[in-house]
CSV table of C-alpha atoms in Angstrom, one decimal:
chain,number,residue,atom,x,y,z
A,994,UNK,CA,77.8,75.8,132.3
A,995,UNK,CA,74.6,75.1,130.0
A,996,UNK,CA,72.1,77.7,130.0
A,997,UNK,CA,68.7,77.3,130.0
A,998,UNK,CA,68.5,78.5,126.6
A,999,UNK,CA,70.5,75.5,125.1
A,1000,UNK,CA,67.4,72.9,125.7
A,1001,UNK,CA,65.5,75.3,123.8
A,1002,UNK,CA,64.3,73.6,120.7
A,1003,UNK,CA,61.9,75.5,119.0
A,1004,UNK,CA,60.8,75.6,115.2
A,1005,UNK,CA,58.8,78.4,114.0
A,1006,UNK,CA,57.9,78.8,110.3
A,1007,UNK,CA,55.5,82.1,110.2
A,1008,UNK,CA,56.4,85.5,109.1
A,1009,UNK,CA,56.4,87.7,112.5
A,1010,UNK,CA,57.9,84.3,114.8
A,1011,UNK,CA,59.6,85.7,117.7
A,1012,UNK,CA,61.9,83.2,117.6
A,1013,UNK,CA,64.7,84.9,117.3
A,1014,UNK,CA,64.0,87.5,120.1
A,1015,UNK,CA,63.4,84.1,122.6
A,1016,UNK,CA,67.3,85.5,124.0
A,1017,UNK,CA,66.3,88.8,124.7
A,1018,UNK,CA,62.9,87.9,125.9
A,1019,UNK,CA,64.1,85.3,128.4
A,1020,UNK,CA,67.1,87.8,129.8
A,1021,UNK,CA,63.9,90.0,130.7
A,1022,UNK,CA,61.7,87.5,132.4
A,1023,UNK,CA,64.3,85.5,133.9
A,1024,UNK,CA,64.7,88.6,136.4
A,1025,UNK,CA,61.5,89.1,137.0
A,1026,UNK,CA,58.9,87.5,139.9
A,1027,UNK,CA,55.8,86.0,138.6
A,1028,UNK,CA,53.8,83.0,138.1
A,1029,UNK,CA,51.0,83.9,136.0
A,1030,UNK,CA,51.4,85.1,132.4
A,1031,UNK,CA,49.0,85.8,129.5
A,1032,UNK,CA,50.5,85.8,126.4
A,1033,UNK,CA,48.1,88.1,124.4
A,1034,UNK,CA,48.7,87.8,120.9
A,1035,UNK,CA,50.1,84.4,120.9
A,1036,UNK,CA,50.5,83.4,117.1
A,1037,UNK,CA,53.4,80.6,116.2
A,1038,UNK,CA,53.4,79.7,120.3
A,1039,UNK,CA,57.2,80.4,120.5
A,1040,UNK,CA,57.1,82.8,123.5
A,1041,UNK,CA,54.1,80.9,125.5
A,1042,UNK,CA,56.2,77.5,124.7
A,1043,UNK,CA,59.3,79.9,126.9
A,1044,UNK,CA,57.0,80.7,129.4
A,1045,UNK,CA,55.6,76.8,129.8
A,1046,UNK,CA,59.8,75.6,129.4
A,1047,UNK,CA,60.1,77.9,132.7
A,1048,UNK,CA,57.5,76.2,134.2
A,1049,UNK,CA,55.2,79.4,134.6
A,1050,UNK,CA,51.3,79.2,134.2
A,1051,UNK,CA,50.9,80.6,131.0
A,1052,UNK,CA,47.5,81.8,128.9
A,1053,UNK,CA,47.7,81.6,125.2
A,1054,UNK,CA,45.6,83.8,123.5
A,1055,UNK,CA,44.8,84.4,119.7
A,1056,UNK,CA,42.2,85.0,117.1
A,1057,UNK,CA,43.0,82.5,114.2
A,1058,UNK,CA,41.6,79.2,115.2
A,1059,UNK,CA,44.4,77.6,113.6
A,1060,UNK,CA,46.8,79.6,116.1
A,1061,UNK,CA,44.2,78.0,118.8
A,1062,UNK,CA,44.8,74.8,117.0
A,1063,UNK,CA,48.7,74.9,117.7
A,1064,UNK,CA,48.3,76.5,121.5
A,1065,UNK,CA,45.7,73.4,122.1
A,1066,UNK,CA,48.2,71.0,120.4
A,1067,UNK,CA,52.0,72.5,122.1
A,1068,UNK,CA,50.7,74.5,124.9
A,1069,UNK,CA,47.8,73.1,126.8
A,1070,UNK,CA,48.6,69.8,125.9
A,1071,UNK,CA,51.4,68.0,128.5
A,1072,UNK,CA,51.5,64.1,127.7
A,1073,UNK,CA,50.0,63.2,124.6
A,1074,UNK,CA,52.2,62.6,121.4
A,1075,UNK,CA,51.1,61.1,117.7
A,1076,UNK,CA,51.5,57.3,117.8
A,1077,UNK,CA,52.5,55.0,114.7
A,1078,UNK,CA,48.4,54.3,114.5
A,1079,UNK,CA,47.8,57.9,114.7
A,1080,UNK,CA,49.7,58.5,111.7
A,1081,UNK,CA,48.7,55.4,109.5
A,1082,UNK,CA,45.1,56.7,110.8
A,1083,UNK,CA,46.1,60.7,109.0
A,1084,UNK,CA,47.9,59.6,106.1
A,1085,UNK,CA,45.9,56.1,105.1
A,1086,UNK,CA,44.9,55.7,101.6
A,1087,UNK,CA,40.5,56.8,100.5
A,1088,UNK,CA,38.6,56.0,97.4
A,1089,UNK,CA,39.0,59.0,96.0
A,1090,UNK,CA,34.6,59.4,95.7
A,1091,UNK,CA,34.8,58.8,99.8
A,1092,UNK,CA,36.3,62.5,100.2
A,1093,UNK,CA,35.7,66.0,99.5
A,1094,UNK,CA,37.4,67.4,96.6
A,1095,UNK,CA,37.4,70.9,97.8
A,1096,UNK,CA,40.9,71.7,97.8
A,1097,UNK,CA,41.6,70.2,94.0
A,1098,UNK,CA,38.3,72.1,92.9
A,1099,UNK,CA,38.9,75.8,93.9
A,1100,UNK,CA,42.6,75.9,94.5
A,1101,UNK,CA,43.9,74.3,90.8
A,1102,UNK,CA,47.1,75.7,90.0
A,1103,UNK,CA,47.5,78.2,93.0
A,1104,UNK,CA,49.5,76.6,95.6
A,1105,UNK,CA,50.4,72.9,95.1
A,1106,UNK,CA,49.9,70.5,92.3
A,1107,UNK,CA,46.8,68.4,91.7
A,1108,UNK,CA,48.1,65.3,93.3
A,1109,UNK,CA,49.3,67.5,96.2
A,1110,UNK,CA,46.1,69.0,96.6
A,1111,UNK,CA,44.2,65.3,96.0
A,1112,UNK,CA,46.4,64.5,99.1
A,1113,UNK,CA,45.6,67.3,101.2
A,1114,UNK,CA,41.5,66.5,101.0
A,1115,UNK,CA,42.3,63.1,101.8
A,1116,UNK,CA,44.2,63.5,104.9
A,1117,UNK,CA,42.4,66.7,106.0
A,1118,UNK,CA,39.1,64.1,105.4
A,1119,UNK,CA,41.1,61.3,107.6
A,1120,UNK,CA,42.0,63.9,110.4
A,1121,UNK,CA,38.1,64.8,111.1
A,1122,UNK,CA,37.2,61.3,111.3
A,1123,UNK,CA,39.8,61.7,114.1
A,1124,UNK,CA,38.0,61.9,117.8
A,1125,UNK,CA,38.6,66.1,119.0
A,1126,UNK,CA,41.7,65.9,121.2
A,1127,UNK,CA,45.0,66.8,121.1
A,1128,UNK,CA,45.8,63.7,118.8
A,1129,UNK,CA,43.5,65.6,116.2
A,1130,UNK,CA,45.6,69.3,117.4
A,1131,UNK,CA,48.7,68.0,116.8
A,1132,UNK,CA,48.0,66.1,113.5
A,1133,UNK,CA,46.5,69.6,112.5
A,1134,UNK,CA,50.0,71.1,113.6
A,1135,UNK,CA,51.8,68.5,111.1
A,1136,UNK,CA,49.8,69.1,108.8
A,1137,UNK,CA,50.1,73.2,108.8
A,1138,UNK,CA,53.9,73.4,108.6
A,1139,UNK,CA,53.8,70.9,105.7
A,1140,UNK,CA,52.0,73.0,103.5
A,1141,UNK,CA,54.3,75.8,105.2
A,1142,UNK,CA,57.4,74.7,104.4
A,1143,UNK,CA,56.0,73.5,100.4
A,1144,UNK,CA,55.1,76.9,99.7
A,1145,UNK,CA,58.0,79.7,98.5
A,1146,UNK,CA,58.3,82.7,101.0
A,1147,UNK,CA,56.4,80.3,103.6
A,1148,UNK,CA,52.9,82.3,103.0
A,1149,UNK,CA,49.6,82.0,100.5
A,1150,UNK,CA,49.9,85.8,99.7
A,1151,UNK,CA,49.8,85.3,96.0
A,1152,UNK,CA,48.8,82.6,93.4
A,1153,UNK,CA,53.0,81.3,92.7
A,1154,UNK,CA,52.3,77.8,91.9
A,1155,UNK,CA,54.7,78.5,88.3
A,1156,UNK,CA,57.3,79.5,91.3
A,1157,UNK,CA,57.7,76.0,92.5
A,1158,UNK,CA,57.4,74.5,88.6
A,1159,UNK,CA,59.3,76.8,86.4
A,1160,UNK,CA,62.7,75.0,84.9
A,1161,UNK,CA,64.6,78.6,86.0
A,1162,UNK,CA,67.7,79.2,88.2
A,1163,UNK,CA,66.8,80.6,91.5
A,1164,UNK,CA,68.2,82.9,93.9
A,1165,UNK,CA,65.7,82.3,96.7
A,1166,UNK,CA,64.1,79.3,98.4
A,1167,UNK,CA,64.7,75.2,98.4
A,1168,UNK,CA,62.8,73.9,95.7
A,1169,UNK,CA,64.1,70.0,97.0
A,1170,UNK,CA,61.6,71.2,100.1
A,1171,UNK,CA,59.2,72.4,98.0
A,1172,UNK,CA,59.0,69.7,95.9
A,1173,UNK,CA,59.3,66.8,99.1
A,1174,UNK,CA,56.0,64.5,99.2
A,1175,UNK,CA,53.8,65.5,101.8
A,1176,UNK,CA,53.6,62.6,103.1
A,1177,UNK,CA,57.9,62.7,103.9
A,1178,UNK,CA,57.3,66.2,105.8
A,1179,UNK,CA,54.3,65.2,107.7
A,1180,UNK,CA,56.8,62.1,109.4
A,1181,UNK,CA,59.3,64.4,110.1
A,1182,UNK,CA,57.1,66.8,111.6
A,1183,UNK,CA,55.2,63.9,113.7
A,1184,UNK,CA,59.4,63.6,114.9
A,1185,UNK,CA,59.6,67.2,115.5
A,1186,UNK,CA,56.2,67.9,117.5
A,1187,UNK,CA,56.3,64.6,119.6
A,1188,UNK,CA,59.8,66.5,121.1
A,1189,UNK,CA,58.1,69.8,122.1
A,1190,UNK,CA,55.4,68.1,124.2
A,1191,UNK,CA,56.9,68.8,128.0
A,1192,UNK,CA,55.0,67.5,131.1
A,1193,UNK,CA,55.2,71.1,133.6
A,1194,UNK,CA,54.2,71.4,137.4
A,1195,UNK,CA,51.6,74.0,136.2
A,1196,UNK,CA,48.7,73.8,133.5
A,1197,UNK,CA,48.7,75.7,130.4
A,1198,UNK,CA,45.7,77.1,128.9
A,1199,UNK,CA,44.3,78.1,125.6
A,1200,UNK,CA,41.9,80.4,124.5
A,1201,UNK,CA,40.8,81.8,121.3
A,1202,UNK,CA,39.5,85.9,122.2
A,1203,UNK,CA,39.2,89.5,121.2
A,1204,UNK,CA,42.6,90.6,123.5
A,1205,UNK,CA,39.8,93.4,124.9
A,1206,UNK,CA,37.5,90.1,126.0
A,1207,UNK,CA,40.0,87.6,127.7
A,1208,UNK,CA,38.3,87.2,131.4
A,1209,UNK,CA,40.6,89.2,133.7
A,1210,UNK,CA,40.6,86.9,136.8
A,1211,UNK,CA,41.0,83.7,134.2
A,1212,UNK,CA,43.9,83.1,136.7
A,1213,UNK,CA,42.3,83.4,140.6
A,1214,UNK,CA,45.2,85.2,141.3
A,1215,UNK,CA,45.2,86.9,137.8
A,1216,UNK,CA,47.9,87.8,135.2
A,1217,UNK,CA,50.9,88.7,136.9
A,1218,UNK,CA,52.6,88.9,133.4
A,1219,UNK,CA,51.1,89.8,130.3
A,1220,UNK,CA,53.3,90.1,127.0
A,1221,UNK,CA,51.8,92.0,123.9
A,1222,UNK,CA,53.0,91.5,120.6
A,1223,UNK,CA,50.4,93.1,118.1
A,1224,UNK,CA,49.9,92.7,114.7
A,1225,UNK,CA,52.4,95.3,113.0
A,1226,UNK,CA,51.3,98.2,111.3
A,1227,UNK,CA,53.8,100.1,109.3
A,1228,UNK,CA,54.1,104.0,109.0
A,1229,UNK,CA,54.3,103.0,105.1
A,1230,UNK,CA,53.1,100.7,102.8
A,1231,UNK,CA,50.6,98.3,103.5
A,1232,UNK,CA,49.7,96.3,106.7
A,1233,UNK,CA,50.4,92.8,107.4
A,1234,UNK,CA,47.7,90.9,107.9
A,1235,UNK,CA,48.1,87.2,109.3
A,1236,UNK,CA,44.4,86.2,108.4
A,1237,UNK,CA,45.3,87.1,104.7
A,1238,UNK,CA,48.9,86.0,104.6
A,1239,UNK,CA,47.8,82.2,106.2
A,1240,UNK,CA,44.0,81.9,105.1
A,1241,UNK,CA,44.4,78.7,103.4
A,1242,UNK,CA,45.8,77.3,107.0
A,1243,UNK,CA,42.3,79.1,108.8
A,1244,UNK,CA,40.6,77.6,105.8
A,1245,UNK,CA,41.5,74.0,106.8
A,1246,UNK,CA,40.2,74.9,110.1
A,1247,UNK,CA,36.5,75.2,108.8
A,1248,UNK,CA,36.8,72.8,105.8
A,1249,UNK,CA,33.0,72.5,105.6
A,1250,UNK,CA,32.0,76.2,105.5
A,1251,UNK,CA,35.2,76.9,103.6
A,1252,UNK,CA,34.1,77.3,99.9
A,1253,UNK,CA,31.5,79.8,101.3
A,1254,UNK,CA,34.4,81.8,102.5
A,1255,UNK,CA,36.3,82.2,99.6
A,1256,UNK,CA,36.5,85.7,97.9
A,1257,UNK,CA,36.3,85.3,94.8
A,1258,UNK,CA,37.4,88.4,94.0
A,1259,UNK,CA,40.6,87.3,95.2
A,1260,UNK,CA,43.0,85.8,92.3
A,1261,UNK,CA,44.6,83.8,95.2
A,1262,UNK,CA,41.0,82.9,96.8
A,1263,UNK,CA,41.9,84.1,100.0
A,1264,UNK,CA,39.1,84.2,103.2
A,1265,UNK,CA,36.5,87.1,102.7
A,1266,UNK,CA,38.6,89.7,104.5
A,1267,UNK,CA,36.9,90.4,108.1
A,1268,UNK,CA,37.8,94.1,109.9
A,1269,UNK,CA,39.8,93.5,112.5
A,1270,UNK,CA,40.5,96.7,114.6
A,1271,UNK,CA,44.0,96.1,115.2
A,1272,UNK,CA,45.0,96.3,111.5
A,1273,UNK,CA,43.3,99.9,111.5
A,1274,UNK,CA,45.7,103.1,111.1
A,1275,UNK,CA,43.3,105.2,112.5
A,1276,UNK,CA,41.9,103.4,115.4
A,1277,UNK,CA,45.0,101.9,116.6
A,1278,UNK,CA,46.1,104.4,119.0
A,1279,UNK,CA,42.5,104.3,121.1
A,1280,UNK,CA,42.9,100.3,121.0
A,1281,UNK,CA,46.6,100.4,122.4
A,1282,UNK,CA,45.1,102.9,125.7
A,1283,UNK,CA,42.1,101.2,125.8
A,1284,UNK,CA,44.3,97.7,125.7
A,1285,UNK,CA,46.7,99.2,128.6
A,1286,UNK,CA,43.9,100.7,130.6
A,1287,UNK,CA,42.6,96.9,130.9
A,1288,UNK,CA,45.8,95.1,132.0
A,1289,UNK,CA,47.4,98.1,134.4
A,1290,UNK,CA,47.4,95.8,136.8
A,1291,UNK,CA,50.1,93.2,135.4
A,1292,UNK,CA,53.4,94.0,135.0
A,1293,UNK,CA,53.8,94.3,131.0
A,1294,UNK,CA,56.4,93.4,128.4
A,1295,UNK,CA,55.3,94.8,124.8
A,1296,UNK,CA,57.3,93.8,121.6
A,1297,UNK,CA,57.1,96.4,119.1
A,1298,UNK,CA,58.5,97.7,116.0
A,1299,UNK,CA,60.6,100.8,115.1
A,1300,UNK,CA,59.0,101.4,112.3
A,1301,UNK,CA,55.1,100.7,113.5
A,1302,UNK,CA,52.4,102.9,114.5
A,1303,UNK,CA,52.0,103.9,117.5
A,1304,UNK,CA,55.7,105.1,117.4
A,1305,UNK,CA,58.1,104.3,120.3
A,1306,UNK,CA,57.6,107.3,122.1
A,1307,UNK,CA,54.0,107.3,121.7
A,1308,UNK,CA,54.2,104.1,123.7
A,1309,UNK,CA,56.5,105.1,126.4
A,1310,UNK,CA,54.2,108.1,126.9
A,1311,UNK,CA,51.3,106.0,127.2
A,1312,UNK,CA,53.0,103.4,129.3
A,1313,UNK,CA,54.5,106.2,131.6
A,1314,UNK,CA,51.1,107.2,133.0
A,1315,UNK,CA,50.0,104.1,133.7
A,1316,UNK,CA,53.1,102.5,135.1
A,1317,UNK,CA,56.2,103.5,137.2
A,1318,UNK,CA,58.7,101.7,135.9
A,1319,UNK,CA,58.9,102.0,132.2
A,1320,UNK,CA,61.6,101.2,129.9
A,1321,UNK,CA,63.2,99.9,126.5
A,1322,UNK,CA,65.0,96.7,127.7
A,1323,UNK,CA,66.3,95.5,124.3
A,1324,UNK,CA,66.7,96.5,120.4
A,1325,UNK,CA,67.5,94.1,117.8
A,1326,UNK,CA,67.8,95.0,114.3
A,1327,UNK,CA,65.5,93.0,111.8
A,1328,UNK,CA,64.3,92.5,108.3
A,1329,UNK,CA,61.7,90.8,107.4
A,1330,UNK,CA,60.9,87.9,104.2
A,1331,UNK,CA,59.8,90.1,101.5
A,1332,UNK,CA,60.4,93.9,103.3
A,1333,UNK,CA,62.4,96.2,101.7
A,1334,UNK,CA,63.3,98.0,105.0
A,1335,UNK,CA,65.5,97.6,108.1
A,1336,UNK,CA,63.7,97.9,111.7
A,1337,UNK,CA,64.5,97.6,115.5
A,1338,UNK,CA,62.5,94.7,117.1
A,1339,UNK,CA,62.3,96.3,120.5
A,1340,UNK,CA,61.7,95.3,124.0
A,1341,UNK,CA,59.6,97.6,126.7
A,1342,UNK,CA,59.2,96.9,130.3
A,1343,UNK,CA,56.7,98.3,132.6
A,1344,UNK,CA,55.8,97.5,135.9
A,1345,UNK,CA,55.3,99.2,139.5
């Protein structure tokens, strides 16, 4: 018998993708009765696109306007896919005085070449001349996990152009990927996003919000579902930070204020680092209460870390006196690109 599961085709490219918890997520929500779902910290899109593939009405929700970018491009959108003239319009050749130079000007020698980099101005120039629309979304999309998949560990955390160009034997990555013209990824990807666009009974929404801010009747009849999967905060070490791991994919997002964002301070002229609550050791316990207190209303499903602050039991406790039904559903070992340490990736249920 096929399972639902095996028309699941999904790519994700992004440290922190629950891709590989989509079997364990579905085995939870396939047993459970609701239509309505907010999906609070959506990032890559993976567990919304499950929700949307069950034909649920589903809310994605995230900070990073080029997370909004995808939700608008794979979510929300239910018909339209990049044409052959969509394409030739992205990729087609510009005098190279008709287009900003950002790109080869403050990032030489950081992250791609300078004939990569001449590229990405030009197309990143052709996709604004693009009419706003989901055309423009999913070009962006195309465009994001090309410069993904070209960079090593997937992620602009460090300047690690010489990792891609030194004549040396490695033991990690595919430097035939890396070194692909972006022009040969962006066609494949045009392939690979035209196949996720699915045409459901019920509309999909996007929306780019403080989790503390998202309108609670959004929904008339509200979320009957809402899955949390925060941004993980380790007991040790240091935090992981999305807007600082994929700030040059934020950056393409505001391409015209960009340059004013830059921190210089920054050997790998990352965005001027913003506070963001949820990244905060010592607030984050207040933020989780505060978060539950708001949605006691929905049934909840939280993905969280073993090894994360607030600990397991901290949550269960705080979950237990809001709900009556609490529970770890599932527990998946994981490692991470670039940890050093083993963790559970763990499911908890609670409804009433």
């Amino acid at each position: 018998m096929t399972s639902f599961l095996d028309s699941f085709s999904f790519q994700t490219r992004y440290r922190g993708s629950k891709i590989k918890m989509i079997p364990a997520i579905y085995d939870v929500v396939k047993k459970l009765e609701f239509e309505t779902v907010l999906d609070a910290f959506a990032g890559t899109g993976v567990v919304s696109y499950l929700f949307k593939r069950m034909d649920k009405q589903v809310l994605f929700n995230d900070h990073l306007h080029f997370n909004y970018i995808i939700g608008r491009a794979i979510i929300e959108n239910s018909e339209t896919r990049l044409t052959k003239a969509d394409v030739d319009q992205i990729l087609k050749p510009k005098p190279y005085e008709e287009h900003s130079h950002l790109i080869e000007e403050q990032f030489a020698d950081i992250y791609y070449t300078n004939e990569e980099n001449v590229w990405l101005d030009r197309v990143i120039s052709n996709l604004y001349e693009m009419e706003p629309g989901y055309n423009q979304d999913l070009g962006f999309w195309c465009l994001f996990q090309s410069c993904i998949t070209k960079r090593p560990f997937s992620l602009f955390h460090r300047r690690n152009l010489n990792l891609r160009t030194r004549n040396v034997k490695r033991s990690f990555g595919n430097k035939v990927t890396w070194d692909t013209p972006f022009d040969i990824h962006f066609k494949r990807f045009v392939e690979e996003v035209n196949g996720y666009i699915i045409k459901t009974k019920k509309s999909c929404h996007v929306l780019r919000s403080d989790v503390m801010q998202v309108p609670l009747n959004y929904f008339e009849q509200g979320f009957d579902l809402v899955y949390i999967d925060p941004p993980y905060i380790p007991k040790r070490g240091e935090n992981i930070i999305y807007r600082d791991l994929y700030h040059f994919l934020e950056g393409i997002t505001q391409y015209d204020e960009w340059e004013s964002q830059i921190d210089s301070k920054s050997k790998h002229k990352r965005i001027k680092p913003l506070y963001n609550v949820w990244n905060d050791k010592k607030s984050i316990t207040n933020v989780f209460t505060d978060m539950l207190d708001r949605y006691k209303n929905s049934t909840i499903l939280l993905s969280h870390r073993s090894e994360g602050i607030p600990s397991t039991n901290d949550l269960l406790d705080m979950l237990n006196k809001k709900w009556t039904s609490v529970s770890i559903v599932n527990s998946i070992g994981h490692k991470y690109a670039l940890s050093t340490r083993d963790s559970n990736e763990i499911l908890i249920l609670a409804h009433n």
